[in-house]
Coordinates of C-alpha atoms in Angstrom, one line a residue:
X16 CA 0.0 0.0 0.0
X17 CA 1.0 3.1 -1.0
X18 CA 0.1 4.8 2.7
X19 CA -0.3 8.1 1.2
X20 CA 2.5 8.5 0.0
X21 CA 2.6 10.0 -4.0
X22 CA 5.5 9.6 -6.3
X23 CA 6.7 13.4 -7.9
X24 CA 6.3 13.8 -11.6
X25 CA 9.6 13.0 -12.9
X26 CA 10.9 16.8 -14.0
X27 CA 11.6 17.4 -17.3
X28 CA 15.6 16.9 -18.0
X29 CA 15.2 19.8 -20.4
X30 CA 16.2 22.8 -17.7
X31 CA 18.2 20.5 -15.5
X32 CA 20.5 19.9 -18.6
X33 CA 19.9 23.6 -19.5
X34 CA 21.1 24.6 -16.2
X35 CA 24.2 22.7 -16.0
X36 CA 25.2 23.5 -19.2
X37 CA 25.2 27.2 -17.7
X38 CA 26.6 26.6 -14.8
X39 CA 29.7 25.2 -17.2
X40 CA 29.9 27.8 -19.2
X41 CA 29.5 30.4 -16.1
X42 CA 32.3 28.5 -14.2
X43 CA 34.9 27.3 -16.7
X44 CA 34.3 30.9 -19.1
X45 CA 34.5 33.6 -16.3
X46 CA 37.0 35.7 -18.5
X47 CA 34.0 35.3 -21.1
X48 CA 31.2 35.8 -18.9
X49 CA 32.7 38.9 -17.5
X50 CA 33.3 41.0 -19.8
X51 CA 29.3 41.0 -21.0
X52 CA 28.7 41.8 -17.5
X53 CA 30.8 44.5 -17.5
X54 CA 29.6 45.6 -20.7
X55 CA 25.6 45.7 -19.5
X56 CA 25.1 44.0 -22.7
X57 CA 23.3 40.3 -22.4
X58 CA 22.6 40.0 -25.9
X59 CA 25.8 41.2 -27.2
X60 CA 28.4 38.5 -29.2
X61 CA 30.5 36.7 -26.6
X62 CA 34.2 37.7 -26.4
X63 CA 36.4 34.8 -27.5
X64 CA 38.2 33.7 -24.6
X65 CA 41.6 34.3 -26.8
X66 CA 41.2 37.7 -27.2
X67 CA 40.7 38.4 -23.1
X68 CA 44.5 37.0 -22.9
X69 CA 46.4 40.8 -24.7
X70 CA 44.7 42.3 -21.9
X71 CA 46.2 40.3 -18.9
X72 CA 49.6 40.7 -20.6
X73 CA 49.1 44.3 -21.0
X74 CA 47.7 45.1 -17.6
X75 CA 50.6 42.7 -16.4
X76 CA 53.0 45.1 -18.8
X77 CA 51.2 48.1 -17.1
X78 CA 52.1 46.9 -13.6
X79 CA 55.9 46.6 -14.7
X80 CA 56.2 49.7 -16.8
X81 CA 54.8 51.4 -13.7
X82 CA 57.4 49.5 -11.1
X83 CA 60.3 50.3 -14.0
X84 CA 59.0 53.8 -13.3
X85 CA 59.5 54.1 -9.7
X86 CA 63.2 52.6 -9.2
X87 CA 64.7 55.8 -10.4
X88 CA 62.3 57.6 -8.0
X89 CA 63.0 55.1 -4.8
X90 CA 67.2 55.3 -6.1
X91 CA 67.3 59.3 -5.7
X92 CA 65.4 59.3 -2.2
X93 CA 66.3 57.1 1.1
X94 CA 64.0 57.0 4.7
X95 CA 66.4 57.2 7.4
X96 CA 66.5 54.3 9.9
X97 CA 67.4 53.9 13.7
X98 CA 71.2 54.2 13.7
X99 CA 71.8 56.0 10.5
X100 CA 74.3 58.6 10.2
X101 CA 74.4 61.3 7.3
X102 CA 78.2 60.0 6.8
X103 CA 77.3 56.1 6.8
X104 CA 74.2 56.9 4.5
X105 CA 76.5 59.3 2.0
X106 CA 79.0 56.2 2.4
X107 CA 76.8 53.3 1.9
X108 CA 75.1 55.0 -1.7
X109 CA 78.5 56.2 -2.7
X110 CA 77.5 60.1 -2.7
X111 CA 80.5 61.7 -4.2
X112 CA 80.8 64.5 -1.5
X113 CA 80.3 62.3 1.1
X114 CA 77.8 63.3 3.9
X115 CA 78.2 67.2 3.7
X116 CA 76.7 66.9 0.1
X117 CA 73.7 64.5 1.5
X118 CA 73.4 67.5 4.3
X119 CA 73.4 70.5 1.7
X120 CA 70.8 68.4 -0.5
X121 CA 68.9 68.4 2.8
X122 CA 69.2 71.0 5.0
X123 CA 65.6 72.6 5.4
X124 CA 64.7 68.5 6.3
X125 CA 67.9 67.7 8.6
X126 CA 67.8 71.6 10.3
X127 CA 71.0 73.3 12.1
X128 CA 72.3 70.5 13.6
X129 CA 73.5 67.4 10.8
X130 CA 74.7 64.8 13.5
X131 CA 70.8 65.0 14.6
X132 CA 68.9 62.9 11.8
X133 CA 65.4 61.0 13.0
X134 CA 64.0 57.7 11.9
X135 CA 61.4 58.3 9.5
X136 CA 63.0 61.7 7.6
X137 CA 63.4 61.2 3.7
X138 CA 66.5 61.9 2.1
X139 CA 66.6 63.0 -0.9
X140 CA 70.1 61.5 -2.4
X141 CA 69.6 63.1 -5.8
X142 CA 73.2 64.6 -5.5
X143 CA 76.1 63.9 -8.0
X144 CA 77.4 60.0 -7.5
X145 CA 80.9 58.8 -7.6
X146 CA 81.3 56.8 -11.1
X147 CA 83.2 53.7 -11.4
X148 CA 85.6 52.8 -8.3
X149 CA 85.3 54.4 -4.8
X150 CA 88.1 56.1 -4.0
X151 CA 90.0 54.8 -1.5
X152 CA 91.6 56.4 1.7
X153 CA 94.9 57.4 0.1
X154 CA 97.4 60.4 0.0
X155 CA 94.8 62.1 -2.8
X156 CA 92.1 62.5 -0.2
X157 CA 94.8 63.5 2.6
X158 CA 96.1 66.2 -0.3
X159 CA 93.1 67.3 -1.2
X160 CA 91.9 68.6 2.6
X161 CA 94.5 71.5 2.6
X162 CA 93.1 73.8 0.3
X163 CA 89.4 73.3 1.0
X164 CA 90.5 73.7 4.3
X165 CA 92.6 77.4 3.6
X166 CA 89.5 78.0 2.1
X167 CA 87.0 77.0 5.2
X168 CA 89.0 79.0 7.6
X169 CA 89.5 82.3 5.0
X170 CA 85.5 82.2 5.7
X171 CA 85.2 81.2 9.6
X172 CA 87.5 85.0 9.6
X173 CA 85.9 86.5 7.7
X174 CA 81.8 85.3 9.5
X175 CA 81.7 86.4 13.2
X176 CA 83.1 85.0 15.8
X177 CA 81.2 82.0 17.9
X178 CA 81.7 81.4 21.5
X179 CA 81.9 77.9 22.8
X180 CA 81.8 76.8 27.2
X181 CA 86.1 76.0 28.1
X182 CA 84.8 72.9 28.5
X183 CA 84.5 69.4 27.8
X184 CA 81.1 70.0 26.0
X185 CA 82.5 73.1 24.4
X186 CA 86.1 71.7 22.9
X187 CA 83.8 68.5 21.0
X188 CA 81.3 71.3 19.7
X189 CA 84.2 73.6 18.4
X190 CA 85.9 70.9 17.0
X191 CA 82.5 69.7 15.3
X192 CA 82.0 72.9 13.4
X193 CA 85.6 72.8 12.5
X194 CA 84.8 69.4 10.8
X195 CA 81.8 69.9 9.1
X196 CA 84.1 73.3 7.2
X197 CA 86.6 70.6 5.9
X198 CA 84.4 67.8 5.6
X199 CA 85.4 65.6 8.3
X200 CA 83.0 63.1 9.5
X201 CA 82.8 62.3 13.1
X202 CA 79.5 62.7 16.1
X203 CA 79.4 64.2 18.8
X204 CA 78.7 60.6 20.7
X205 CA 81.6 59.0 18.6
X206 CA 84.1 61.5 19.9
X207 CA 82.7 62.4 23.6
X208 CA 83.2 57.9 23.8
X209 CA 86.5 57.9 22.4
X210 CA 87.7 61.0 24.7
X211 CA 86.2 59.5 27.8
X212 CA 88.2 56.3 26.8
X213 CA 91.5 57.6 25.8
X214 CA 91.6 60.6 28.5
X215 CA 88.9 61.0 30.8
X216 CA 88.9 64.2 29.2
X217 CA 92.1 65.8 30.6
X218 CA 93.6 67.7 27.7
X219 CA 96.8 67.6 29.0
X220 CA 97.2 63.9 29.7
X221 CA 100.8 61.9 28.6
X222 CA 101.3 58.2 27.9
X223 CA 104.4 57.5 29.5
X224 CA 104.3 53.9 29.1
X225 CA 103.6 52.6 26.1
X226 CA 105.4 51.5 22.9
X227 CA 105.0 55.4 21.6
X228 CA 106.7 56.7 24.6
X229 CA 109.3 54.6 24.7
X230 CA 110.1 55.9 21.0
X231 CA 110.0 59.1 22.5
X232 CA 106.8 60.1 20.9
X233 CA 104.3 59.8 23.7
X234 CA 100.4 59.9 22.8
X235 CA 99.0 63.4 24.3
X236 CA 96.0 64.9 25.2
X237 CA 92.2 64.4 24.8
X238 CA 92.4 61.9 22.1
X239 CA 96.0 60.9 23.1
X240 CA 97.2 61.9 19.7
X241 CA 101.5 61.5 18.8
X242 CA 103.2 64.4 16.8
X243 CA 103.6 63.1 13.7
X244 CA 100.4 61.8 13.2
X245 CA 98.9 65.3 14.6
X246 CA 101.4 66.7 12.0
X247 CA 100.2 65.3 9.3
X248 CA 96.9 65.2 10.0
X249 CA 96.6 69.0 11.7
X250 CA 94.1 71.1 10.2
X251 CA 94.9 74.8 9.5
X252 CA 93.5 77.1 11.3
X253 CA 94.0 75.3 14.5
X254 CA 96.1 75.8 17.0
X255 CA 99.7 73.4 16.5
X256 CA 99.8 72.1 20.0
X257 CA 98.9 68.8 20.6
X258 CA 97.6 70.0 24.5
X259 CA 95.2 72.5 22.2
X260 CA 91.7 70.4 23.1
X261 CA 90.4 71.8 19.6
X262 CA 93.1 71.2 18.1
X263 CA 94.0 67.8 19.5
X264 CA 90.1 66.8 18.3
X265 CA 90.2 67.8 15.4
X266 CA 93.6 66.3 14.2
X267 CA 92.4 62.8 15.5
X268 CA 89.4 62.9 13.6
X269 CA 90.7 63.4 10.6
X270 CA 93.4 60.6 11.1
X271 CA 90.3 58.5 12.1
X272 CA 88.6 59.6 9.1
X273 CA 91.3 58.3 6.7
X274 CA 92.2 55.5 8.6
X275 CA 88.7 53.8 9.2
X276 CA 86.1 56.2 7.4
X277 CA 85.3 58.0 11.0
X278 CA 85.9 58.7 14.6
X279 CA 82.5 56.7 15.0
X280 CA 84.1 53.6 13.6
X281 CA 86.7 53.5 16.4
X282 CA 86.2 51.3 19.8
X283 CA 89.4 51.4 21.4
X284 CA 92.9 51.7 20.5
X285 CA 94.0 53.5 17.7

């Protein structure tokens, strides 16, 4: 007995096969389906699915002309980073000028003060580039300090005088501004650590221990600094005493700055 139960009318197979056969051509031809979408236009004449391919290659082209398009952009700019320094960022995209010409390119973004550069700035490096080899630190970059630096002091005479505190503080900020004239890298952290290390900061204290002194050339004052190296390495305009707390700074630093690229670089003995 059939208990009430009634059998369904079959259904005709005419729309389920209708459906499917839509549902194939909606799933496997999307790049077909799509573009009469798009279009608003049911009735219109499908798009063969070998003409949707140009497009991807040209939107893909698109995307890469507009990547090629930004490398020059992202190559003449740099965002500065925890631990950057104008001289290791000059250094590390071979800026022929080294960091004075990153700071001059920079000034209204860096301020007064270029040993005091914040994560997040952007740097514009568009400055001229040293082609081919970097130089290295030989007699042409020792030889080439003197005149630039006759020049630098011609105009520290000739601009009014600054005044700095006969002190500690004072000596490293002198020295600083001596630096930055005759392009000299070096921080104020780099050399305040070096001092504290190699002095305590007495400018008049004498090795008269070591190898040096035994030679009769004993390492003197803040930076403990021997006469011929502060010879050679002694920047006019400065007084030619090694006791000379200016003086003494600023002739280390610029030994330091051809020997290992900056007073920063240095750790202990030198």
């Amino acid at each position: 007995m059939s208990r009430g139960r009634h059998r369904r009318p079959r259904t005709s197979l005419i729309p389920r096969q209708f459906s499917r056969i839509s549902l194939a051509l909606t799933a496997g031809g999307a790049g077909v389906a799509a573009p009469l979408l798009a279009a608003g236009s049911a009735n219109a004449t499908p798009v063969p699915a070998v003409q949707a391919e140009p497009k991807a290659e040209a939107k893909a082209g698109a995307k890469t002309g507009a990547t090629a398009e930004r490398k020059p952009a992202a190559a003449d700019s740099y965002t500065v980073v925890s631990g950057d320094t104008l001289h290791g960022i000059a250094t590390g995209h071979g800026i022929e000028g080294g960091w004075a010409a990153v700071y001059e390119a920079n000034r209204e973004t860096v301020g007064d003060d270029p040993d005091l550069i914040f994560p997040g700035q952007k740097l514009t490096l568009a400055t001229e580039r040293s082609g081919g080899e970097r130089p290295s630190r030989d007699a042409d970059r020792t030889a080439a300090r003197p005149a630039a630096a006759q020049s630098s002091a011609d105009s520290s005479r000739s601009a009014a005088p600054r005044s700095y505190p006969d002190n500690l503080d004072g000596w490293i900020r002198e020295a600083l501004d001596i630096m930055r004239a005759n392009g000299i890298p070096g921080t104020y952290e780099g050399i305040h650590r070096n001092v504290m290390r190699e002095s305590g900061g007495n400018p008049n204290a004498v090795n008269t221990w070591d190898a040096n002194a035994r030679r009769g050339t004993p390492s003197i004052g803040l930076l403990q600094v021997i006469k011929p190296t502060f010879d050679a390495y002694h920047v006019p305009g400065t007084a030619k005493s090694q006791y000379d707390p200016v003086a003494n700074i600023v002739a280390a630093c610029n030994y330091a700055a051809d020997r290992y690229g900056s007073i920063d670089n240095v750790n202990g003995p030198y």
